[in-house]
mmCIF file of C-alpha atoms and ligand atoms in Angstrom:
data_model
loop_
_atom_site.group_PDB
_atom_site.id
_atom_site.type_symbol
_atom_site.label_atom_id
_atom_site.label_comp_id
_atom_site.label_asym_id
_atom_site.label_seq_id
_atom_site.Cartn_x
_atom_site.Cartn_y
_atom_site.Cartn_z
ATOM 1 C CA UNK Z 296 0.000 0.000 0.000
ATOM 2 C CA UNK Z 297 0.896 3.644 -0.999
ATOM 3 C CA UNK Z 298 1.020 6.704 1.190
ATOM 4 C CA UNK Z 299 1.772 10.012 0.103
ATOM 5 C CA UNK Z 300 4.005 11.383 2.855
ATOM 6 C CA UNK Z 301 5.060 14.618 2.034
ATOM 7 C CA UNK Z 302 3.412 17.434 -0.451
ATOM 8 C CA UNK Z 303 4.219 20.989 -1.210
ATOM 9 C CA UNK Z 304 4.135 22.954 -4.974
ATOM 10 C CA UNK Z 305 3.906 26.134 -6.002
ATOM 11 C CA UNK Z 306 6.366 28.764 -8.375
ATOM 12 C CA UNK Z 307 10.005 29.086 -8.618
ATOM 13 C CA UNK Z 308 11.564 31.559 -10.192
ATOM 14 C CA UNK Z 309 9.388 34.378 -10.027
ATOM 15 C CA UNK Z 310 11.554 37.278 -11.347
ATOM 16 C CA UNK Z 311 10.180 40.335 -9.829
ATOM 17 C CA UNK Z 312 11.681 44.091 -10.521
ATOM 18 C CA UNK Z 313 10.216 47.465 -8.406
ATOM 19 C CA UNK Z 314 11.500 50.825 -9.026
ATOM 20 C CA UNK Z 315 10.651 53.577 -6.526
ATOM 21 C CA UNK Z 316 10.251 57.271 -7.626
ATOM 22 C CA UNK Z 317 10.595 59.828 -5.124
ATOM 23 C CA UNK Z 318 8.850 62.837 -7.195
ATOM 24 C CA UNK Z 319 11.101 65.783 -4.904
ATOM 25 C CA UNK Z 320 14.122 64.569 -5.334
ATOM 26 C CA UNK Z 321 14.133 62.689 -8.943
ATOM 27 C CA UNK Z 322 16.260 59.632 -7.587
ATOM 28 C CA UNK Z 323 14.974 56.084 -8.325
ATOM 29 C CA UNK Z 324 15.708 53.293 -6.156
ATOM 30 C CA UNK Z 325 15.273 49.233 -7.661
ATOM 31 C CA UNK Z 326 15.063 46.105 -6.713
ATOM 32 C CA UNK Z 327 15.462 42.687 -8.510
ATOM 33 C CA UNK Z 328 15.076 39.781 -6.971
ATOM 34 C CA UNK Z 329 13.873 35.932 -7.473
ATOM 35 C CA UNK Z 330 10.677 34.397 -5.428
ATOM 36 C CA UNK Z 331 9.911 30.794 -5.185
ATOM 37 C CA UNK Z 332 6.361 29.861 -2.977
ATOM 38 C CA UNK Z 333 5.437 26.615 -2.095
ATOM 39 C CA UNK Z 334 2.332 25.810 0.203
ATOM 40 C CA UNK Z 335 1.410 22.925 2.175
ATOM 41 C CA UNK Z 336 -1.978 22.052 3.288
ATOM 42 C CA UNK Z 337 -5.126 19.705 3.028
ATOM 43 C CA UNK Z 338 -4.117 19.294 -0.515
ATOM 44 C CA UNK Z 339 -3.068 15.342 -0.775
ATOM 45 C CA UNK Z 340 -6.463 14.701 -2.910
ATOM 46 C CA UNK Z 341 -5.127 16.743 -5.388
ATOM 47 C CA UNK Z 342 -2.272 14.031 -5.288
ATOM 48 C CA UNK Z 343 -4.204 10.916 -4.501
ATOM 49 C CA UNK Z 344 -7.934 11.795 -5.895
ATOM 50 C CA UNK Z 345 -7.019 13.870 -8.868
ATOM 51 C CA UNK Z 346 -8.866 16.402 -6.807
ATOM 52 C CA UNK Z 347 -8.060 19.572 -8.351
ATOM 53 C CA UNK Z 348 -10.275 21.708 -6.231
ATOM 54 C CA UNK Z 349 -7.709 22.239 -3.374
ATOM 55 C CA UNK Z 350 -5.234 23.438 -5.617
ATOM 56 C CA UNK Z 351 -4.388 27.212 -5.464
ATOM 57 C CA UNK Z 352 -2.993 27.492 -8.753
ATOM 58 C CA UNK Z 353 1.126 28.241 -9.167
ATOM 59 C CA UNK Z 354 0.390 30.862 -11.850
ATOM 60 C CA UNK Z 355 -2.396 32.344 -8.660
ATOM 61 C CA UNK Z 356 0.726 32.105 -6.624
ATOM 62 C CA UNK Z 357 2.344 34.009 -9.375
ATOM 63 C CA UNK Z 358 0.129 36.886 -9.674
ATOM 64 C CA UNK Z 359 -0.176 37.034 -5.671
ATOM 65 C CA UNK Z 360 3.205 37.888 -5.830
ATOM 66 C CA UNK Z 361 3.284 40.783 -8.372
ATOM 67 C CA UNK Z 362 -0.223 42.019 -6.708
ATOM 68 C CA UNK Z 363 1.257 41.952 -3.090
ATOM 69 C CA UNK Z 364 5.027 43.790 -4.611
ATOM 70 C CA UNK Z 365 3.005 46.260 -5.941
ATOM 71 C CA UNK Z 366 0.467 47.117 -2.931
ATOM 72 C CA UNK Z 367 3.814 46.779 -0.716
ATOM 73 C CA UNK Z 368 7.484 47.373 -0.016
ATOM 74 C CA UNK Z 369 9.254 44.228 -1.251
ATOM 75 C CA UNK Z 370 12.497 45.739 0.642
ATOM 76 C CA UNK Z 371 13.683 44.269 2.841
ATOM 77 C CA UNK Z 372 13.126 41.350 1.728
ATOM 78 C CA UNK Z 373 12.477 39.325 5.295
ATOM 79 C CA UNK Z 374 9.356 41.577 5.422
ATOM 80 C CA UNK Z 375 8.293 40.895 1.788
ATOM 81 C CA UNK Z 376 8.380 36.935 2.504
ATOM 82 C CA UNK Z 377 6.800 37.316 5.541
ATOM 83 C CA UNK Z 378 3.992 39.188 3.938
ATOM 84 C CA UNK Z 379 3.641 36.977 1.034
ATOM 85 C CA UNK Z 380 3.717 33.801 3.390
ATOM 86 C CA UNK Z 381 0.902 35.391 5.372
ATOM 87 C CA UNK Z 382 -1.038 36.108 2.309
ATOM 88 C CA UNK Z 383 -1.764 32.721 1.474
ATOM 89 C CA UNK Z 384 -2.491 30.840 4.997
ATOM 90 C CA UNK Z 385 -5.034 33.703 5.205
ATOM 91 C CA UNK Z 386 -6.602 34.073 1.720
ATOM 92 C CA UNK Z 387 -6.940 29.750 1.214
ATOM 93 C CA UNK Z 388 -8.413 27.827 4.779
ATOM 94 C CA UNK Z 389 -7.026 24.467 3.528
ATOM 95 C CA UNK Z 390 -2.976 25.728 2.908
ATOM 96 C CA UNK Z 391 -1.582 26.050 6.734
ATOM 97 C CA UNK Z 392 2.202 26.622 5.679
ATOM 98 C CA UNK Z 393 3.910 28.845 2.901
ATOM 99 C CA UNK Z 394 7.100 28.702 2.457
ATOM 100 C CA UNK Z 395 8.755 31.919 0.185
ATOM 101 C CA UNK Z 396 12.448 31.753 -0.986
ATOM 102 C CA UNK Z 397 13.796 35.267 -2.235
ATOM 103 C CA UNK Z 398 16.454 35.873 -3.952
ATOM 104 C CA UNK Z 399 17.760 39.402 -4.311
ATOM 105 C CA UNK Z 400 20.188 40.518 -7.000
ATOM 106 C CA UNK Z 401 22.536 43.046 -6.750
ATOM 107 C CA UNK Z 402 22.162 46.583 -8.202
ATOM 108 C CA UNK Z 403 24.705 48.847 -6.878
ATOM 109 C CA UNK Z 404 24.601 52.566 -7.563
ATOM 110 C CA UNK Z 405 26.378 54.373 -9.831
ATOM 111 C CA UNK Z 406 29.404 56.550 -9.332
ATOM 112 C CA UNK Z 407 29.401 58.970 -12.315
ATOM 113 C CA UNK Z 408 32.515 61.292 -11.553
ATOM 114 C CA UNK Z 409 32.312 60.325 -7.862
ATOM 115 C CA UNK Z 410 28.165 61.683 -7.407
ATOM 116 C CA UNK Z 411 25.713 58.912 -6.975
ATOM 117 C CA UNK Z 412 23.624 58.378 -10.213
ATOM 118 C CA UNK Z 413 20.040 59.200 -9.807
ATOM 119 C CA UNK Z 414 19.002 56.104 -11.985
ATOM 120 C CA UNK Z 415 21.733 54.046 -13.071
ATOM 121 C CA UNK Z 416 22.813 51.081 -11.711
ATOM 122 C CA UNK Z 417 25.558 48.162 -11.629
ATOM 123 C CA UNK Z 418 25.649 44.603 -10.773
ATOM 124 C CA UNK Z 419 28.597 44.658 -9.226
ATOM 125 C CA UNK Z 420 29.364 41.003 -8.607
ATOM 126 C CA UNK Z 421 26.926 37.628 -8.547
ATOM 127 C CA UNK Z 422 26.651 38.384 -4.969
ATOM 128 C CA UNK Z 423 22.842 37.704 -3.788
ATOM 129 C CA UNK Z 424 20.944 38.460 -0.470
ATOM 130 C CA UNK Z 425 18.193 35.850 0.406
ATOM 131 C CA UNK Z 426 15.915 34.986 2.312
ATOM 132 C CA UNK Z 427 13.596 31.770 3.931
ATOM 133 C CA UNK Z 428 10.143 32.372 5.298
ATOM 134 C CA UNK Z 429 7.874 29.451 6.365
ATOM 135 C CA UNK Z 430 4.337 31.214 7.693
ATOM 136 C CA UNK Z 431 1.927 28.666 9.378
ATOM 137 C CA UNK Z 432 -1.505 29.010 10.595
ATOM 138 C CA UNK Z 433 -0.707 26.379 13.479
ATOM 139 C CA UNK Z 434 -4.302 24.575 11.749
ATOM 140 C CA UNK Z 435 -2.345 22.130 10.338
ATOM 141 C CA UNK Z 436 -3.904 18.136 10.985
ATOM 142 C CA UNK Z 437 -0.329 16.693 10.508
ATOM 143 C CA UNK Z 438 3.272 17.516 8.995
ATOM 144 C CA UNK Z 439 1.737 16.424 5.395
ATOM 145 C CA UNK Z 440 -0.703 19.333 5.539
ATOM 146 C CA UNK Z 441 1.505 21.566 7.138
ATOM 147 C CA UNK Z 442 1.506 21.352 10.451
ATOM 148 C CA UNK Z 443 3.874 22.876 13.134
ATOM 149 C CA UNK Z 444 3.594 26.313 15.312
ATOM 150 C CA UNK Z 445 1.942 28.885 14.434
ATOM 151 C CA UNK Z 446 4.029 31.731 13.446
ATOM 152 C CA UNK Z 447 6.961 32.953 11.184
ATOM 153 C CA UNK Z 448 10.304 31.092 10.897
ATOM 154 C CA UNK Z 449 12.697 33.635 8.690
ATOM 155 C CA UNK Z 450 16.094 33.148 7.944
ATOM 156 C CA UNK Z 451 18.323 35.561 5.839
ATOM 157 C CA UNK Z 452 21.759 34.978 4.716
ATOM 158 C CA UNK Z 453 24.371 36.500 1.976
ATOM 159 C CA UNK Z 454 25.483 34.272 -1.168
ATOM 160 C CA UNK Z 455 28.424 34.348 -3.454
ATOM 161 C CA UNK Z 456 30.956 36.649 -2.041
ATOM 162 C CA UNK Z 457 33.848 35.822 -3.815
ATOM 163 C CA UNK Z 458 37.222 36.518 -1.744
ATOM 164 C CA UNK Z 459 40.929 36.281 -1.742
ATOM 165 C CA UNK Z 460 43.520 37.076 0.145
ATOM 166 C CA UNK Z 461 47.372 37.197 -1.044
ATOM 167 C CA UNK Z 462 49.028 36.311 2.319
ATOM 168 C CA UNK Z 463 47.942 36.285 5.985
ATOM 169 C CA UNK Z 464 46.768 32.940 5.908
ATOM 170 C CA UNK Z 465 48.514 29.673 7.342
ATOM 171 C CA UNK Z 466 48.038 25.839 7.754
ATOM 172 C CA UNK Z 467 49.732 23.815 9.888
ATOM 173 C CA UNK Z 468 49.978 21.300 12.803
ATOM 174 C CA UNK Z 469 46.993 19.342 11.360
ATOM 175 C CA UNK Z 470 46.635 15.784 11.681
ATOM 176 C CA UNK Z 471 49.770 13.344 9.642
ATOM 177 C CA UNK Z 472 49.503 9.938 8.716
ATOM 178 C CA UNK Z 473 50.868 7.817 5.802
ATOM 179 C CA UNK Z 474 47.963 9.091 3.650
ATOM 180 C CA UNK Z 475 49.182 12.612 4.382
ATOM 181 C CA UNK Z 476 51.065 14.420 1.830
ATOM 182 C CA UNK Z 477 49.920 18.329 2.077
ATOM 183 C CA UNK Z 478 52.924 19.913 3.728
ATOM 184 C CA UNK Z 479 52.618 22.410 5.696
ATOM 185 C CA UNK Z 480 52.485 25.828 5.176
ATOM 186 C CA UNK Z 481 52.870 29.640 7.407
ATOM 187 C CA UNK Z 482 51.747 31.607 4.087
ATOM 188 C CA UNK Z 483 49.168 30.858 1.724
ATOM 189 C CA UNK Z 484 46.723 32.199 -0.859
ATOM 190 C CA UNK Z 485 42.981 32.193 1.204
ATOM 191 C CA UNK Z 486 40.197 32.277 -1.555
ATOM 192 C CA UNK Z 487 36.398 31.255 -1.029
ATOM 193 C CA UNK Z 488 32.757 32.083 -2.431
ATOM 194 C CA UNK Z 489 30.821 33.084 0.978
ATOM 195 C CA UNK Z 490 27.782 31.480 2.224
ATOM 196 C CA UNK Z 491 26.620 33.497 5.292
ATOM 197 C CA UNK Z 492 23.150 32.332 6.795
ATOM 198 C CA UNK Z 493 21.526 33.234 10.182
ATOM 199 C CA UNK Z 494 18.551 32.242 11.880
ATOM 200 C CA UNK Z 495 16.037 34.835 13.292
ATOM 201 C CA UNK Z 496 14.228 33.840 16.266
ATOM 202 C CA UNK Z 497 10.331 32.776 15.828
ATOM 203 C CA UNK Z 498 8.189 35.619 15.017
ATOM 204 C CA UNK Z 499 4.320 35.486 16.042
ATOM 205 C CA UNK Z 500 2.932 37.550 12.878
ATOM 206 C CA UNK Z 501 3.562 39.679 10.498
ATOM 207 C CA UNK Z 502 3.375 42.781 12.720
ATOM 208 C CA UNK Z 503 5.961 41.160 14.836
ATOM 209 C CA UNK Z 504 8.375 40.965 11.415
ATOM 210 C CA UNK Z 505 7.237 44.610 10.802
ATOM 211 C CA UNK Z 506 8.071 45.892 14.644
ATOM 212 C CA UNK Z 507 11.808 44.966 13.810
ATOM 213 C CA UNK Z 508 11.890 45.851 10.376
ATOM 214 C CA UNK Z 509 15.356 47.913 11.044
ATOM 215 C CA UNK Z 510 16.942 44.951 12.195
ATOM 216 C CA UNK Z 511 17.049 43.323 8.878
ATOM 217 C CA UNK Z 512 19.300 45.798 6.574
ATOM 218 C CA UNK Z 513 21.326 46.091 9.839
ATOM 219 C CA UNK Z 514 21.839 42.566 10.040
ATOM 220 C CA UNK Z 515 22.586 42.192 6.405
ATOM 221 C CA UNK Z 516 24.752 45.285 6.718
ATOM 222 C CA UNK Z 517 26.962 43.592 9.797
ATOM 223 C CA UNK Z 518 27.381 39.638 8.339
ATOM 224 C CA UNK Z 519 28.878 41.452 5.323
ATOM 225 C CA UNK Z 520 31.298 43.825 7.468
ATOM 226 C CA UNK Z 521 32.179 41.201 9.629
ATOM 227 C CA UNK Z 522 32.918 38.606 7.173
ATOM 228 C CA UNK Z 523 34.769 41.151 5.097
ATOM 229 C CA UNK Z 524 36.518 42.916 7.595
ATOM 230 C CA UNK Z 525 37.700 39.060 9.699
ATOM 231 C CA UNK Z 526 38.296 37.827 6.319
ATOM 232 C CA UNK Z 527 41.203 40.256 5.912
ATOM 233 C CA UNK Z 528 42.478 40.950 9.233
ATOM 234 C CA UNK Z 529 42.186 37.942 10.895
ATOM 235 C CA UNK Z 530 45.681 35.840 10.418
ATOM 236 C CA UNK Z 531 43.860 33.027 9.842
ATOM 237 C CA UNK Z 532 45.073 29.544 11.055
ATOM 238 C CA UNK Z 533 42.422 27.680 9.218
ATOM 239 C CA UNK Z 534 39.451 28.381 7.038
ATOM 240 C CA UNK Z 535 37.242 26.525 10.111
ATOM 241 C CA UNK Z 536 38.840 28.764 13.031
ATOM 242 C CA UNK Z 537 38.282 31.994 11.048
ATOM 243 C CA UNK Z 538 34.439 31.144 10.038
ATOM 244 C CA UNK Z 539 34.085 30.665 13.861
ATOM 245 C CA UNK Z 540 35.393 34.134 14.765
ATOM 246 C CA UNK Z 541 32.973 35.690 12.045
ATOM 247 C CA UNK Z 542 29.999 33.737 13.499
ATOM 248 C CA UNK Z 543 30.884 34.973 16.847
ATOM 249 C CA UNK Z 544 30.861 38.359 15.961
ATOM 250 C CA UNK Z 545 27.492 38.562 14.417
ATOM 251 C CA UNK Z 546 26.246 36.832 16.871
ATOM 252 C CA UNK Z 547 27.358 39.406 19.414
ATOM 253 C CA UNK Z 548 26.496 42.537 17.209
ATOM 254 C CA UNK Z 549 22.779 41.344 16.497
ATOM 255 C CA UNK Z 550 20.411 40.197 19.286
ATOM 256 C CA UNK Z 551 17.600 39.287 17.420
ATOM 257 C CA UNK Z 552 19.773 35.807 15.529
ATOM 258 C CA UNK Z 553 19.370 32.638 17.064
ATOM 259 C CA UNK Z 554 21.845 31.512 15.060
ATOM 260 C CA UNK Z 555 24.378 31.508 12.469
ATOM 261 C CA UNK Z 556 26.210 29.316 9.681
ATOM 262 C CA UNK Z 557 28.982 29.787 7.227
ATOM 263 C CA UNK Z 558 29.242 27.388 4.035
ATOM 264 C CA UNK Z 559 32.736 28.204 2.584
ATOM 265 C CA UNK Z 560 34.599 26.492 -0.063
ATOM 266 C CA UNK Z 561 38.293 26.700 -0.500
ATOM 267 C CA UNK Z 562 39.606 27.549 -3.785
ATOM 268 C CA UNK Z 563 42.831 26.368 -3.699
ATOM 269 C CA UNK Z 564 45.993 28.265 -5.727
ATOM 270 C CA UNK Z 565 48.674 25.664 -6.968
ATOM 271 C CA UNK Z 566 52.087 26.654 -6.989
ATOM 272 C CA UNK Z 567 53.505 25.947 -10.042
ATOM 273 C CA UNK Z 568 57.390 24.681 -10.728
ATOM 274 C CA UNK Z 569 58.999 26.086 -13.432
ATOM 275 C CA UNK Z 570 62.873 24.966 -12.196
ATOM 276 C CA UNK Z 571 62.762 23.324 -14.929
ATOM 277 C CA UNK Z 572 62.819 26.402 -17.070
ATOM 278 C CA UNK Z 573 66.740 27.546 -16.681
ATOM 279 C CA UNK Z 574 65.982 27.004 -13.287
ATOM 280 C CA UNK Z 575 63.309 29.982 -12.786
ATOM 281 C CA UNK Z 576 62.390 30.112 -8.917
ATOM 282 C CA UNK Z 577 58.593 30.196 -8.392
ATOM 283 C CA UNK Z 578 57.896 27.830 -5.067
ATOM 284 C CA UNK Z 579 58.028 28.780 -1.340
ATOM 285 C CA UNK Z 580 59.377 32.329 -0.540
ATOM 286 C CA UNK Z 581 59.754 32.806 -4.972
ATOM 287 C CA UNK Z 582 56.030 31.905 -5.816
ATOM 288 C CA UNK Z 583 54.186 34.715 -7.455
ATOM 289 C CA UNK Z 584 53.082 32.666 -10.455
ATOM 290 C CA UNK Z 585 49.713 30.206 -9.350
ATOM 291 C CA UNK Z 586 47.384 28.137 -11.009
ATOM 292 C CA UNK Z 587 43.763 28.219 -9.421
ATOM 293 C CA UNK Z 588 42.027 24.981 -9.439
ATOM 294 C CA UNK Z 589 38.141 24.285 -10.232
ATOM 295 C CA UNK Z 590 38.109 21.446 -8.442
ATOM 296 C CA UNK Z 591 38.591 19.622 -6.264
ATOM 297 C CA UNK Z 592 37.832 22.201 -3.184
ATOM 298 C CA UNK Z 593 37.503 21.898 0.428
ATOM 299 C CA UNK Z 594 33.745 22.597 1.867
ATOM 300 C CA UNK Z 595 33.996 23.755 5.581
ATOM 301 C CA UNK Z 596 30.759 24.332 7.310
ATOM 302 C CA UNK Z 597 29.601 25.551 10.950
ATOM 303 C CA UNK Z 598 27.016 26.728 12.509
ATOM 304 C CA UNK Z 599 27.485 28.755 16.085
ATOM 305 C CA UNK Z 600 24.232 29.083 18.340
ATOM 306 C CA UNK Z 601 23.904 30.947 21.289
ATOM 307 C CA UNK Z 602 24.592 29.833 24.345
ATOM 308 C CA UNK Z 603 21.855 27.956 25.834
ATOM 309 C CA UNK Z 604 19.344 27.838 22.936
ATOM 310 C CA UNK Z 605 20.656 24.468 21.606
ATOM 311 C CA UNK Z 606 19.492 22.796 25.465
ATOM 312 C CA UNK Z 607 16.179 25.278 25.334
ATOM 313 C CA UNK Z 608 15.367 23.762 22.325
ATOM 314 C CA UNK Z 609 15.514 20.153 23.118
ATOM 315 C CA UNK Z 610 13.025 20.550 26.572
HETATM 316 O O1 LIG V 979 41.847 25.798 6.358
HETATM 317 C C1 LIG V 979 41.931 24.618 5.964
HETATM 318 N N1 LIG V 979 41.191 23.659 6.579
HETATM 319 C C2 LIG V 979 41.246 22.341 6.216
HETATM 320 O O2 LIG V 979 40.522 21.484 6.794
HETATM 321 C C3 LIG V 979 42.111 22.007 5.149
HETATM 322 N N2 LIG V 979 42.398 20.825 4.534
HETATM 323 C C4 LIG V 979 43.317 21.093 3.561
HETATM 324 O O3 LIG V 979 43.794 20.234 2.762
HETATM 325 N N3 LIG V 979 43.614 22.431 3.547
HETATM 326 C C5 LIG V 979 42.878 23.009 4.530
HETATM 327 N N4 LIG V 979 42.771 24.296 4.936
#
């Protein structure tokens, strides 16, 4: 016998733009991003029963999302998803969890001889800002249709910072055995592609979200200065050691987190040998010529909670 055990659809890939006006002052302000909902509810006929009824269509989903961006501020984007997630476990009795993904590109500014550009703008990097919402209506029957605590879970993070640093990075004193043979090394090339992600604690509603709406840019604003600023200054004896120290500082600067998590792959820079060519010196203290690799890469990940909440949890 067959049991459908888990359900959830909606849209991916929603690409949304919004430009704001201000009529005094001339300058426009935009903002790109990517939404993907998916809702969860009494909808396993539609699975089972070829029950259509229960179905709140993805293109519906769709247009919810343009209709909401226009009738609201889709920045920041924690508030947006929040909004949007509340918009359907209110509109539709049967769905009792959204969950809304957001992606938001970058559009940077532009300097045009050093004055900010009143409507012109760069992508300066692949570097996105996204948030997770999951909004439930605590009506769920089970964890098929959505069940769990009423409320908003959000989490917001930073992806694809890409990094390097020239020197001020080391590696040594790590575990040898006769599979070993990295040596080790007081001065190396340090380059990764950030993944920064922290974990808000539980909001009741929407109004909750929208009492702490500051919080959000500031957060943003303080996981990329701290992983920036650590990145450089720290002299780093691993990539895991120096991920903690970031964690630990956002943690400290922003009391609303629960929690926080790095992802960080490291690109690795080959030195290359060329004594072969009339006995050129380009290893150790002589490298300046590297190859960077694709692949393979290390993948380092953490997450840092604070104090306490871990053993909270679990009663
Ligand atoms: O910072 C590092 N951590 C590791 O775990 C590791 N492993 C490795 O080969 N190089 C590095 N570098």
């Amino acid at each position: 016998m067959a049991e459908l055990t888990s359900a959830r659809y909606g849209k991916d890939n929603i690409r949304l733009y919004k430009v704001h006006k201000d009529p005094t002052t001339n300058i426009q302000t935009v903002v790109e991003m990517t939404v993907c909902t998916q809702l969860e509810g009494a909808i396993d006929t539609s699975y089972t029963a070829a029950d259509n009824s229960v179905i709140v269509a993805t293109d519906t989903q769709k247009q919810s999302v343009y209709i909401l961006a226009k009738q609201h501020p889709i920045a920041p984007p924690e508030l947006f998803a929040a909004l949007v997630g509340q918009h359907f476990v209110d509109s539709y009795p049967h769905i009792h969890a959204a969950h809304v993904s957001i992606v938001q590109h970058r559009w940077s500014r532009l300097l045009v001889d050093g004055e900010p550009h009143p409507h012109s703008f760069i992508r300066d990097g692949e570097e996105t800002r996204e948030v997770a919402a999951v909004v439930r209506d605590g009506q769920g029957a089970s964890e098929l249709q959505g069940g769990g605590a009423k409320g908003i879970t959000l989490s917001s993070a930073i992806d694809k910072l890409v990094v390097l640093k020239s020197t001020g990075s080391a590696f040594h004193g790590f575990h040898r055995d006769e599979y070993t043979r990295l040596p080790e090394t007081w001065d190396r090339i340090l380059s990764t592609s950030v993944r920064a992600r922290w974990g808000w604690k539980h909001f009741g509603s929407v109004d909750a979200v929208r009492a702490e709406v500051g919080e959000f840019d500031r957060a943003w604003k303080v996981a990329r200065e701290v992983t920036l600023s650590t990145f450089a200054t720290d002299n780093s004896a691993s990539v895991q050691n120096t991920m903690y120290k970031m964690c630990e500082a956002i943690l400290g600067a922003v009391g609303g987190i629960e929690n926080v998590s790095y992802t960080l792959p490291n690109r690795h820079y080959f030195e290359v040998d060329l004594s072969w060519h009339k006995g050129l010196k380009n290893t150790g203290g002589d490298a300046e010529v590297y190859a960077p690799q694709t692949d393979p890469n290390g993948l380092i990940d953490c997450t840092v909670s604070r104090k306490g909440l871990k053993a909270k949890a679990k009663l």
